[in-house]
CSV table of C-alpha atoms in Angstrom, one decimal:
chain,number,residue,atom,x,y,z
P,1,MET,CA,25.8,-138.1,155.4
P,2,ILE,CA,26.5,-140.2,152.2
P,3,LYS,CA,29.6,-142.4,151.7
P,4,ILE,CA,30.1,-144.3,148.6
P,5,ALA,CA,33.0,-146.6,148.7
P,6,ASN,CA,34.7,-148.7,145.7
P,7,VAL,CA,31.3,-149.4,144.3
P,8,SER,CA,31.0,-151.5,141.2
P,9,LYS,CA,28.2,-152.8,139.4
P,10,HIS,CA,27.9,-154.8,136.2
P,11,TYR,CA,25.0,-155.9,133.8
P,12,GLY,CA,26.4,-159.3,132.6
P,13,SER,CA,29.7,-158.7,131.4
P,14,PHE,CA,29.4,-154.9,131.0
P,15,GLN,CA,30.7,-152.8,133.8
P,16,VAL,CA,28.4,-149.8,134.6
P,17,LEU,CA,30.0,-148.4,137.7
P,18,LYS,CA,34.0,-149.0,138.3
P,19,ASP,CA,35.3,-148.8,141.8
P,20,CYS,CA,33.5,-145.5,142.5
P,21,THR,CA,34.2,-143.7,145.8
P,22,THR,CA,33.3,-140.4,147.0
P,23,SER,CA,31.1,-138.7,149.8
P,24,VAL,CA,28.8,-136.0,150.6
P,25,SER,CA,28.7,-134.4,153.8
P,26,LYS,CA,25.8,-132.7,155.5
P,27,GLY,CA,24.7,-129.4,153.9
P,28,GLU,CA,27.1,-130.1,150.9
P,29,VAL,CA,25.7,-129.7,147.3
P,30,ILE,CA,27.4,-132.0,144.9
P,31,VAL,CA,26.9,-132.1,141.1
P,32,VAL,CA,27.6,-135.2,139.1
P,33,CYS,CA,28.0,-134.5,135.5
P,34,GLY,CA,29.7,-136.6,132.4
P,35,PRO,CA,28.9,-137.9,129.1
P,36,SER,CA,25.7,-140.0,128.7
P,37,GLY,CA,26.3,-143.5,129.5
P,38,SER,CA,28.9,-142.6,131.9
P,39,GLY,CA,26.9,-144.2,134.9
P,40,LYS,CA,26.2,-141.0,136.4
P,41,SER,CA,22.3,-141.8,136.9
P,42,THR,CA,23.1,-145.4,137.9
P,43,LEU,CA,25.3,-144.1,140.8
P,44,ILE,CA,22.7,-141.7,141.9
P,45,LYS,CA,20.1,-144.6,142.1
P,46,CYS,CA,22.4,-146.8,144.1
P,47,VAL,CA,22.4,-144.5,146.8
P,48,ASN,CA,18.9,-145.1,147.8
P,49,GLY,CA,19.1,-148.8,146.4
P,50,LEU,CA,16.8,-148.6,143.4
P,51,GLU,CA,19.6,-150.0,141.5
P,52,PRO,CA,21.5,-153.0,143.3
P,53,PHE,CA,25.4,-153.0,143.2
P,54,GLN,CA,27.7,-156.1,143.3
P,55,SER,CA,30.7,-154.9,145.2
P,56,GLY,CA,31.7,-151.9,147.7
P,57,GLU,CA,29.5,-150.1,150.2
P,58,ILE,CA,27.2,-147.1,150.5
P,59,VAL,CA,26.3,-145.6,153.7
P,60,VAL,CA,23.5,-143.1,154.0
P,61,ASN,CA,23.2,-141.5,157.5
P,62,GLY,CA,24.9,-144.5,159.1
P,63,ILE,CA,22.9,-147.1,157.2
P,64,SER,CA,24.4,-149.5,154.9
P,65,VAL,CA,22.5,-149.6,151.5
P,66,GLY,CA,23.6,-152.9,150.3
P,67,ASP,CA,23.1,-154.8,153.5
P,68,PRO,CA,20.3,-157.2,152.8
P,69,LYS,CA,19.0,-156.7,156.3
P,70,THR,CA,18.5,-153.0,155.7
P,71,ASN,CA,14.8,-151.9,155.6
P,72,LEU,CA,15.2,-150.1,152.2
P,73,SER,CA,11.7,-148.5,152.3
P,74,LYS,CA,12.4,-146.9,155.7
P,75,LEU,CA,15.8,-145.6,154.3
P,76,ARG,CA,14.1,-144.2,151.1
P,77,ALA,CA,11.4,-142.4,153.1
P,78,GLN,CA,14.2,-140.3,154.4
P,79,VAL,CA,16.0,-139.7,151.0
P,80,GLY,CA,14.2,-137.6,148.6
P,81,MET,CA,14.4,-138.3,145.0
P,82,VAL,CA,13.5,-136.3,142.0
P,83,PHE,CA,13.4,-138.1,138.3
P,84,GLN,CA,13.9,-136.7,135.0
P,85,ASN,CA,10.4,-137.7,133.8
P,86,PHE,CA,8.8,-136.1,137.2
P,87,GLU,CA,7.1,-139.5,137.7
P,88,LEU,CA,4.0,-137.8,139.5
P,89,PHE,CA,1.2,-140.3,139.8
P,90,PRO,CA,-1.2,-139.4,136.8
P,91,HIS,CA,-4.2,-141.0,138.4
P,92,MET,CA,-3.8,-138.7,141.4
P,93,SER,CA,-4.4,-135.0,142.0
P,94,ILE,CA,-1.6,-132.9,142.9
P,95,THR,CA,-2.8,-133.0,146.5
P,96,GLN,CA,-3.2,-136.5,146.5
P,97,ASN,CA,0.4,-136.7,144.9
P,98,LEU,CA,1.7,-134.9,147.8
P,99,ALA,CA,-0.1,-136.6,150.6
P,100,ILE,CA,0.0,-140.2,149.5
P,101,ALA,CA,3.4,-141.1,150.9
P,102,GLN,CA,3.0,-138.9,153.8
P,103,VAL,CA,0.1,-140.8,154.7
P,104,LYS,CA,0.8,-144.2,153.7
P,105,VAL,CA,4.6,-144.5,154.7
P,106,LEU,CA,5.1,-141.9,157.4
P,107,LYS,CA,1.5,-142.4,158.6
P,108,ARG,CA,0.5,-138.9,159.0
P,109,SER,CA,-3.0,-138.1,159.2
P,110,GLN,CA,-4.6,-136.8,155.9
P,111,ASP,CA,-5.2,-133.3,157.4
P,112,GLU,CA,-1.5,-132.9,158.5
P,113,ALA,CA,-0.5,-134.1,155.0
P,114,MET,CA,-3.0,-131.8,153.3
P,115,ASP,CA,-1.8,-128.8,155.4
P,116,LYS,CA,1.2,-128.7,153.2
P,117,ALA,CA,-0.6,-128.0,150.0
P,118,GLN,CA,-3.9,-127.9,148.3
P,119,ALA,CA,-4.4,-128.3,144.5
P,120,ASP,CA,-7.1,-130.2,142.8
P,121,LYS,CA,-5.6,-130.5,139.3
P,122,PHE,CA,-4.0,-133.4,138.0
P,123,PRO,CA,-0.4,-134.0,136.6
P,124,GLY,CA,-1.5,-133.9,132.9
P,125,GLN,CA,-3.0,-130.4,133.5
P,126,LEU,CA,0.4,-128.8,134.3
P,127,SER,CA,3.5,-127.8,132.2
P,128,GLY,CA,6.8,-129.9,132.8
P,129,GLY,CA,8.4,-127.3,134.8
P,130,GLN,CA,5.4,-127.1,137.0
P,131,GLN,CA,5.3,-130.9,137.2
P,132,GLN,CA,8.8,-131.2,138.1
P,133,ARG,CA,8.3,-128.5,141.0
P,134,VAL,CA,5.4,-130.5,142.3
P,135,ALA,CA,7.5,-133.7,142.4
P,136,ILE,CA,10.3,-131.8,144.1
P,137,ALA,CA,7.6,-130.7,146.6
P,138,ARG,CA,6.4,-134.2,146.9
P,139,ALA,CA,10.0,-135.3,147.9
P,140,LEU,CA,10.3,-132.5,150.4
P,141,ALA,CA,6.8,-133.3,151.9
P,142,MET,CA,8.7,-136.2,153.6
P,143,ASP,CA,11.1,-134.1,155.4
P,144,PRO,CA,14.0,-135.8,153.6
P,145,ILE,CA,17.8,-135.9,155.2
P,146,CYS,CA,19.1,-135.4,151.7
P,147,MET,CA,17.9,-135.1,148.2
P,148,LEU,CA,19.1,-136.8,145.0
P,149,PHE,CA,18.3,-135.3,141.7
P,150,ASP,CA,18.4,-137.5,138.6
P,151,GLU,CA,18.7,-135.1,135.6
P,152,PRO,CA,15.8,-133.1,136.9
P,153,THR,CA,15.7,-130.6,133.9
P,154,SER,CA,16.6,-132.7,131.1
P,155,ALA,CA,13.0,-133.5,129.8
P,156,LEU,CA,12.0,-129.7,130.1
P,157,ASP,CA,11.7,-127.3,127.6
P,158,PRO,CA,14.4,-124.7,127.7
P,159,GLU,CA,12.2,-121.9,128.9
P,160,MET,CA,10.9,-124.0,131.9
P,161,VAL,CA,14.5,-124.8,133.0
P,162,ASN,CA,15.0,-121.9,135.2
P,163,GLU,CA,11.9,-122.3,137.1
P,164,VAL,CA,13.0,-125.7,138.3
P,165,LEU,CA,16.7,-124.6,138.8
P,166,ASP,CA,15.7,-121.7,140.9
P,167,VAL,CA,13.9,-124.0,143.4
P,168,MET,CA,16.8,-126.3,143.7
P,169,THR,CA,19.1,-123.1,144.3
P,170,GLU,CA,16.8,-122.0,147.0
P,171,LEU,CA,17.0,-125.4,148.5
P,172,ALA,CA,20.6,-125.5,148.3
P,173,GLN,CA,21.0,-122.0,150.2
P,174,GLU,CA,18.5,-123.5,152.7
P,175,GLY,CA,21.4,-126.0,153.7
P,176,MET,CA,19.7,-129.1,152.1
P,177,THR,CA,22.3,-131.8,151.2
P,178,MET,CA,22.0,-132.5,147.5
P,179,MET,CA,23.5,-134.9,145.2
P,180,CYS,CA,22.5,-133.7,141.7
P,181,VAL,CA,22.9,-135.3,138.3
P,182,THR,CA,22.7,-132.5,135.7
P,183,HIS,CA,24.2,-130.7,132.8
P,184,GLU,CA,23.4,-127.4,134.0
P,185,MET,CA,26.8,-126.0,134.5
P,186,GLY,CA,25.6,-122.5,135.6
P,187,PHE,CA,23.6,-124.3,138.3
P,188,ALA,CA,26.9,-126.1,139.3
P,189,LYS,CA,28.8,-122.7,139.4
P,190,ARG,CA,26.3,-120.9,141.5
P,191,VAL,CA,25.4,-123.8,144.3
P,192,ALA,CA,27.8,-126.7,144.1
P,193,ASN,CA,30.6,-127.4,146.7
P,194,ARG,CA,32.0,-130.0,144.6
P,195,VAL,CA,31.7,-131.3,141.0
P,196,ILE,CA,32.1,-135.1,140.3
P,197,PHE,CA,32.8,-135.9,136.8
P,198,MET,CA,32.3,-139.6,135.3
P,199,ASP,CA,33.3,-141.3,132.3
P,200,GLN,CA,32.6,-144.9,131.5
P,201,GLY,CA,31.5,-145.9,134.9
P,202,ALA,CA,34.5,-144.4,136.8
P,203,ILE,CA,34.8,-141.3,139.0
P,204,VAL,CA,37.4,-139.3,136.8
P,205,GLU,CA,37.4,-136.2,138.9
P,206,ASP,CA,36.1,-135.1,142.3
P,207,ASP,CA,36.9,-131.6,142.9
P,208,SER,CA,36.0,-128.3,144.4
P,209,LYS,CA,33.9,-126.3,141.7
P,210,GLU,CA,36.5,-123.9,141.5
P,211,THR,CA,39.4,-126.3,140.6
P,212,PHE,CA,37.0,-128.3,138.2
P,213,PHE,CA,35.8,-125.4,136.1
P,214,ALA,CA,39.3,-123.4,136.3
P,215,ASN,CA,41.6,-126.4,135.5
P,216,PRO,CA,40.4,-129.9,135.1
P,217,ARG,CA,42.8,-132.5,135.5
P,218,SER,CA,41.8,-135.0,133.2
P,219,GLU,CA,41.7,-134.4,129.0
P,220,ARG,CA,38.2,-136.2,128.9
P,221,ALA,CA,36.8,-133.5,131.4
P,222,GLN,CA,38.6,-130.8,129.4
P,223,HIS,CA,36.8,-132.0,126.2
P,224,PHE,CA,33.5,-132.3,127.9
P,225,LEU,CA,33.7,-128.8,129.4
P,226,ALA,CA,34.9,-127.5,126.3
P,227,LYS,CA,31.8,-128.7,124.3
P,228,ILE,CA,29.3,-127.9,126.9
P,229,LEU,CA,30.6,-124.6,128.2
P,230,HIS,CA,30.7,-123.2,124.5
P,231,HIS,CA,27.4,-121.8,124.4
Y,7,MET,CA,-42.6,-178.8,102.2
Y,8,THR,CA,-42.0,-175.5,104.0
Y,9,TYR,CA,-41.2,-175.2,107.7
Y,10,GLU,CA,-44.3,-173.5,109.8
Y,11,PHE,CA,-42.9,-171.4,112.5
Y,12,ASP,CA,-44.9,-171.5,115.6
Y,13,TRP,CA,-43.8,-169.2,118.4
Y,14,SER,CA,-46.7,-169.8,120.6
Y,15,SER,CA,-44.5,-171.9,123.2
Y,16,ILE,CA,-42.3,-168.9,124.2
Y,17,PRO,CA,-44.7,-166.6,126.3
Y,18,GLY,CA,-45.5,-169.3,128.6
Y,19,ALA,CA,-41.9,-170.3,129.0
Y,20,LEU,CA,-40.8,-166.8,129.8
Y,21,PRO,CA,-40.7,-167.3,133.7
Y,22,PHE,CA,-38.7,-170.4,133.0
Y,23,LEU,CA,-36.2,-168.8,130.7
Y,24,TRP,CA,-35.9,-166.0,132.9
Y,25,ASP,CA,-34.8,-168.5,135.8
Y,26,GLY,CA,-32.1,-169.7,133.3
Y,27,MET,CA,-31.0,-166.0,132.4
Y,28,LYS,CA,-30.5,-165.6,136.1
Y,29,ILE,CA,-28.2,-168.8,136.3
Y,30,SER,CA,-26.2,-167.4,133.4
Y,31,LEU,CA,-25.8,-164.0,134.8
Y,32,VAL,CA,-24.8,-165.2,138.0
Y,33,ILE,CA,-22.3,-167.7,136.7
Y,34,THR,CA,-20.7,-164.6,134.6
Y,35,ALA,CA,-20.7,-162.2,137.5
Y,36,GLN,CA,-18.8,-164.7,140.1
Y,37,ALA,CA,-16.5,-165.7,137.1
Y,38,VAL,CA,-15.8,-161.9,136.3
Y,39,VAL,CA,-15.1,-161.0,139.9
Y,40,ILE,CA,-13.2,-164.3,141.0
Y,41,GLY,CA,-11.4,-164.4,137.7
Y,42,ILE,CA,-10.1,-160.6,137.9
Y,43,VAL,CA,-9.1,-161.1,141.5
Y,44,TRP,CA,-7.3,-164.4,141.1
Y,45,GLY,CA,-6.0,-163.2,137.6
Y,46,THR,CA,-4.5,-160.2,139.4
Y,47,LEU,CA,-2.6,-162.2,141.7
Y,48,LEU,CA,-1.5,-164.7,139.1
Y,49,ALA,CA,-0.4,-161.9,136.8
Y,50,MET,CA,1.8,-160.4,140.0
Y,51,MET,CA,3.1,-163.9,140.4
Y,52,ARG,CA,4.1,-164.2,136.9
Y,53,LEU,CA,5.9,-160.9,137.1
Y,54,SER,CA,7.4,-161.6,140.4
Y,55,SER,CA,11.1,-162.3,140.7
Y,56,VAL,CA,10.6,-165.2,143.1
Y,57,LYS,CA,11.1,-168.0,140.3
Y,58,PRO,CA,8.8,-170.7,141.8
Y,59,LEU,CA,5.9,-168.4,141.9
Y,60,SER,CA,6.5,-167.2,138.2
Y,61,TRP,CA,6.7,-170.8,137.3
Y,62,PHE,CA,3.5,-171.6,138.9
Y,63,ALA,CA,1.8,-168.7,137.3
Y,64,ALA,CA,3.0,-169.5,133.9
Y,65,GLY,CA,2.3,-173.0,134.2
Y,66,TYR,CA,-1.2,-172.2,135.2
Y,67,VAL,CA,-2.1,-169.9,132.5
Y,68,ASN,CA,-0.6,-172.1,129.8
Y,69,LEU,CA,-2.6,-175.2,131.2
Y,70,PHE,CA,-5.9,-173.5,131.1
Y,71,ARG,CA,-5.3,-171.8,127.8
Y,72,ALA,CA,-4.3,-174.7,126.1
Y,73,VAL,CA,-7.4,-176.9,127.0
Y,74,PRO,CA,-11.1,-176.3,125.6
Y,75,LEU,CA,-13.3,-174.7,128.3
Y,76,VAL,CA,-15.8,-177.4,127.7
Y,77,MET,CA,-13.4,-179.9,128.9
Y,78,VAL,CA,-12.6,-178.1,131.9
Y,79,LEU,CA,-16.1,-177.7,132.6
Y,80,LEU,CA,-16.6,-181.4,132.3
Y,81,TRP,CA,-13.7,-182.1,134.6
Y,82,PHE,CA,-15.4,-179.8,137.3
Y,83,PHE,CA,-18.8,-181.4,136.7
Y,84,LEU,CA,-17.8,-185.0,136.8
Y,85,ILE,CA,-14.4,-185.5,138.5
Y,86,VAL,CA,-14.0,-182.6,141.2
Y,87,PRO,CA,-17.3,-183.0,142.8
Y,88,GLU,CA,-16.4,-186.7,143.8
Y,89,PHE,CA,-13.3,-185.6,145.0
Y,90,VAL,CA,-14.5,-182.7,147.1
Y,91,GLY,CA,-17.5,-184.9,148.2
Y,92,GLN,CA,-15.3,-187.2,149.9
Y,93,LEU,CA,-13.0,-184.4,151.3
Y,94,PHE,CA,-15.8,-182.3,153.0
Y,95,ASN,CA,-18.2,-185.3,153.6
Y,96,ILE,CA,-20.9,-184.0,151.4
Y,97,PRO,CA,-23.8,-186.4,151.0
Y,98,LYS,CA,-23.8,-188.0,147.7
Y,99,GLY,CA,-26.5,-187.0,145.4
Y,100,THR,CA,-26.2,-183.2,146.4
Y,101,ASP,CA,-26.7,-180.9,143.6
Y,102,LEU,CA,-23.2,-179.5,142.8
Y,103,ARG,CA,-23.7,-178.7,139.2
Y,104,LEU,CA,-23.7,-174.9,139.8
Y,105,SER,CA,-21.2,-174.7,142.0
Y,106,SER,CA,-18.7,-176.9,139.8
Y,107,ALA,CA,-19.8,-174.7,137.0
Y,108,MET,CA,-18.8,-171.6,138.7
Y,109,ALA,CA,-15.8,-172.9,140.1
Y,110,GLY,CA,-14.8,-174.3,136.5
Y,111,PHE,CA,-15.4,-170.9,134.9
Y,112,ALA,CA,-14.0,-168.7,137.5
Y,113,LEU,CA,-10.5,-170.6,137.4
Y,114,PHE,CA,-10.6,-171.0,133.7
Y,115,GLU,CA,-11.3,-167.1,133.1
Y,116,ALA,CA,-8.5,-166.3,135.7
Y,117,ALA,CA,-6.0,-167.6,132.9
Y,118,TYR,CA,-7.3,-165.1,130.5
Y,119,TYR,CA,-7.6,-162.2,132.8
Y,120,SER,CA,-4.2,-162.7,134.3
Y,121,GLU,CA,-2.8,-162.2,130.8
Y,122,ILE,CA,-4.6,-158.8,130.1
Y,123,ILE,CA,-3.9,-157.8,133.6
Y,124,ARG,CA,-0.2,-158.6,133.0
Y,125,ALA,CA,-0.2,-156.6,129.7
Y,126,GLY,CA,-1.9,-153.8,131.8
Y,127,ILE,CA,0.8,-153.8,134.6
Y,128,GLN,CA,3.4,-153.6,132.1
Y,129,SER,CA,1.9,-150.7,130.2
Y,130,VAL,CA,2.6,-148.6,133.3
Y,131,PRO,CA,6.0,-147.1,132.9
Y,132,LYS,CA,8.9,-148.5,135.2
Y,133,GLY,CA,9.5,-145.0,136.5
Y,134,GLN,CA,6.2,-145.0,138.4
Y,135,ILE,CA,7.4,-148.1,140.5
Y,136,ALA,CA,10.8,-146.3,141.1
Y,137,ALA,CA,9.0,-143.0,142.0
Y,138,ALA,CA,6.9,-144.9,144.6
Y,139,SER,CA,9.7,-146.9,145.9
Y,140,ALA,CA,11.9,-143.7,146.4
Y,141,LEU,CA,9.0,-142.2,148.5
Y,142,GLY,CA,9.6,-145.1,150.8
Y,143,MET,CA,6.6,-147.2,149.7
Y,144,ASN,CA,7.1,-151.1,149.8
Y,145,TYR,CA,6.3,-153.4,147.0
Y,146,ALA,CA,2.8,-154.2,147.9
Y,147,GLN,CA,1.9,-150.4,148.4
Y,148,ALA,CA,3.4,-149.4,145.1
Y,149,MET,CA,1.6,-152.0,143.3
Y,150,ARG,CA,-1.8,-151.2,145.1
Y,151,LEU,CA,-1.6,-147.4,145.2
Y,152,VAL,CA,0.2,-146.7,142.1
Y,153,VAL,CA,0.8,-149.2,139.4
Y,154,LEU,CA,-2.7,-151.2,139.4
Y,155,PRO,CA,-5.1,-148.2,139.5
Y,156,GLN,CA,-3.2,-147.0,136.4
Y,157,ALA,CA,-3.3,-150.5,135.0
Y,158,PHE,CA,-7.0,-151.1,135.5
Y,159,ARG,CA,-7.7,-147.9,133.9
Y,160,ASN,CA,-6.0,-149.0,130.7
Y,161,MET,CA,-7.6,-152.3,131.0
Y,162,VAL,CA,-11.2,-151.6,131.4
Y,163,PRO,CA,-12.5,-152.2,127.8
Y,164,LEU,CA,-10.4,-155.3,127.4
Y,165,LEU,CA,-12.0,-156.7,130.7
Y,166,LEU,CA,-15.2,-155.8,129.9
Y,167,THR,CA,-15.0,-157.5,126.3
Y,168,GLN,CA,-13.6,-160.5,128.2
Y,169,ALA,CA,-16.8,-160.4,130.3
Y,170,ILE,CA,-19.0,-160.3,127.2
Y,171,ILE,CA,-17.1,-163.4,125.8
Y,172,LEU,CA,-17.6,-165.1,129.1
Y,173,PHE,CA,-21.3,-164.4,129.2
Y,174,GLN,CA,-21.5,-166.1,125.8
Y,175,ASP,CA,-19.5,-169.2,126.9
Y,176,THR,CA,-21.8,-169.7,129.7
Y,177,SER,CA,-24.1,-171.5,127.5
Y,178,LEU,CA,-21.4,-174.4,127.5
Y,179,VAL,CA,-22.8,-175.4,131.0
Y,180,TYR,CA,-25.5,-177.2,129.0
Y,181,VAL,CA,-23.1,-180.3,129.2
Y,182,SER,CA,-23.9,-180.6,132.8
Y,183,ALA,CA,-27.7,-180.3,132.2
Y,184,LEU,CA,-27.7,-176.9,134.0
Y,185,ALA,CA,-30.5,-175.0,132.8
Y,186,ASP,CA,-28.9,-171.7,132.0
Y,187,PHE,CA,-30.6,-169.5,129.8
Y,188,PHE,CA,-29.2,-171.6,126.7
Y,189,GLY,CA,-30.2,-174.9,128.4
Y,190,ALA,CA,-33.5,-173.7,129.5
Y,191,ALA,CA,-34.4,-172.5,125.9
Y,192,TYR,CA,-33.2,-176.1,124.8
Y,193,LYS,CA,-35.3,-177.9,127.3
Y,194,VAL,CA,-38.6,-176.0,126.4
Y,195,GLY,CA,-37.9,-176.3,122.7
Y,196,ASP,CA,-37.2,-180.2,123.1
Y,197,ARG,CA,-40.5,-180.6,125.3
Y,198,ASP,CA,-42.7,-178.7,122.8
Y,199,GLY,CA,-41.1,-180.0,119.5
Y,200,ARG,CA,-40.3,-176.3,118.9
Y,201,LEU,CA,-36.5,-176.5,118.9
Y,202,VAL,CA,-35.8,-174.2,115.9
Y,203,GLU,CA,-38.0,-171.6,117.4
Y,204,LEU,CA,-36.7,-171.5,120.9
Y,205,LEU,CA,-33.0,-171.7,119.6
Y,206,LEU,CA,-33.7,-168.8,117.2
Y,207,PHE,CA,-35.1,-166.9,120.1
Y,208,ALA,CA,-32.1,-167.7,122.6
Y,209,GLY,CA,-30.0,-166.6,119.7
Y,210,ALA,CA,-31.6,-163.4,119.4
Y,211,VAL,CA,-31.6,-162.5,123.0
Y,212,TYR,CA,-27.8,-163.5,123.3
Y,213,PHE,CA,-27.3,-161.0,120.4
Y,214,VAL,CA,-29.2,-158.2,121.7
Y,215,ILE,CA,-27.4,-158.2,125.2
Y,216,CYS,CA,-23.9,-158.7,123.8
Y,217,PHE,CA,-24.1,-156.3,120.9
Y,218,SER,CA,-25.4,-153.6,123.2
Y,219,ALA,CA,-23.0,-154.4,125.8
Y,220,SER,CA,-20.0,-154.1,123.2
Y,221,GLN,CA,-21.4,-150.9,122.2
Y,222,ILE,CA,-21.2,-149.5,125.7
Y,223,VAL,CA,-17.6,-150.9,126.0
Y,224,LYS,CA,-16.9,-148.8,122.6
Y,225,ARG,CA,-18.5,-145.7,124.1
Y,226,LEU,CA,-16.3,-146.2,127.3
Y,227,GLN,CA,-13.3,-146.6,125.4
Y,228,LYS,CA,-13.8,-143.3,123.5
Y,229,LYS,CA,-14.5,-141.4,126.7
Y,230,TYR,CA,-11.5,-142.8,128.4
Y,231,HIS,CA,-8.8,-143.0,125.5
Y,232,PRO,CA,-10.2,-140.5,123.0
Y,233,ALA,CA,-7.4,-141.2,120.5
């Protein structure tokens, strides 16, 4: 479903991604973790072309993301994405947030789009957890072939983390193909098929979750796990 | 020797003054509308990654912001009509004063509006564009449906304040002898030898209009941005 091959990216002389290679099969759930600044958010944003990359290739559902001839908008309409800061549109009601891209991008009728949800509140009136769940619903309303999550719970108060993770777990169990950048190791243990560990722009580990949590190969991953699994 | 005020020439001149006010309002209204539309396009060009567009917008804005408004109005009054007249075969002697004043104001104000709008667009978090793109919207859709509505909401007070300044500036059309409100007041005062009274009266009218308008803007600001 998603193939990432030898992808590198620079900001000037600073290399954010170093020769990253991995793949996600249909129905697989991949968790990407690593210290901040390791390039995990950048990598996931390359998958739907929100971040350009200079070398390597990413193929999503048979379509090359880096190819200048690719209609990126069309590809993105099929790939759901959820952001750290929700990024709901604050000037639109929840209903409008859910309907806008269905109507304007997929050309569905207003009625058909509204069918999926009805809520007259505005994003500012919801809690962070509710906003993030709306953001997930907004992405799902497009009937995506896979979902990308960029630290979906990092901006949430602790008591709201679980309501978002529950939705993601349910989604994973329904067979959605997912690539999630997250520090929630409990979520990774429960639903991930594989865990990717990144450090300084490179993919250091790419293992089944059992291997990753039981005996990570690299010292860097051992350190990381020791730190975040402590509590 | 003391000056004796004589306001008697004002009541009879009111219809003429009102005609002048209409010209001032028409110039203001069209310059605000065209200025905002053209200013929005300029702001988007300026922020565009297409270099020539961005250079053009930057050059335009810098040019118009670096010359006095009176001079721009004179260009449009003296030079442009000649040129346009030849281009479109408009008979000599056609009164182009109003249209040239309107064009001058609109193009001049667009430069100022584009800077306000550029700041407004930049005030919308980058993540909003990312989210819109991630949902499959193209750049134009993301701008029109997501970024600009939020940008304009943030900018309304500034845009209105600029409109008030513009209304005051319309008095500068007197250089083309166009009878806007100020020009009309001047003409009446000159004719009746009551220039002082008429100019005081005109000043009071400008004050009342602009002061009330800016109070309304303040109210709006409080309503939308209760900080």
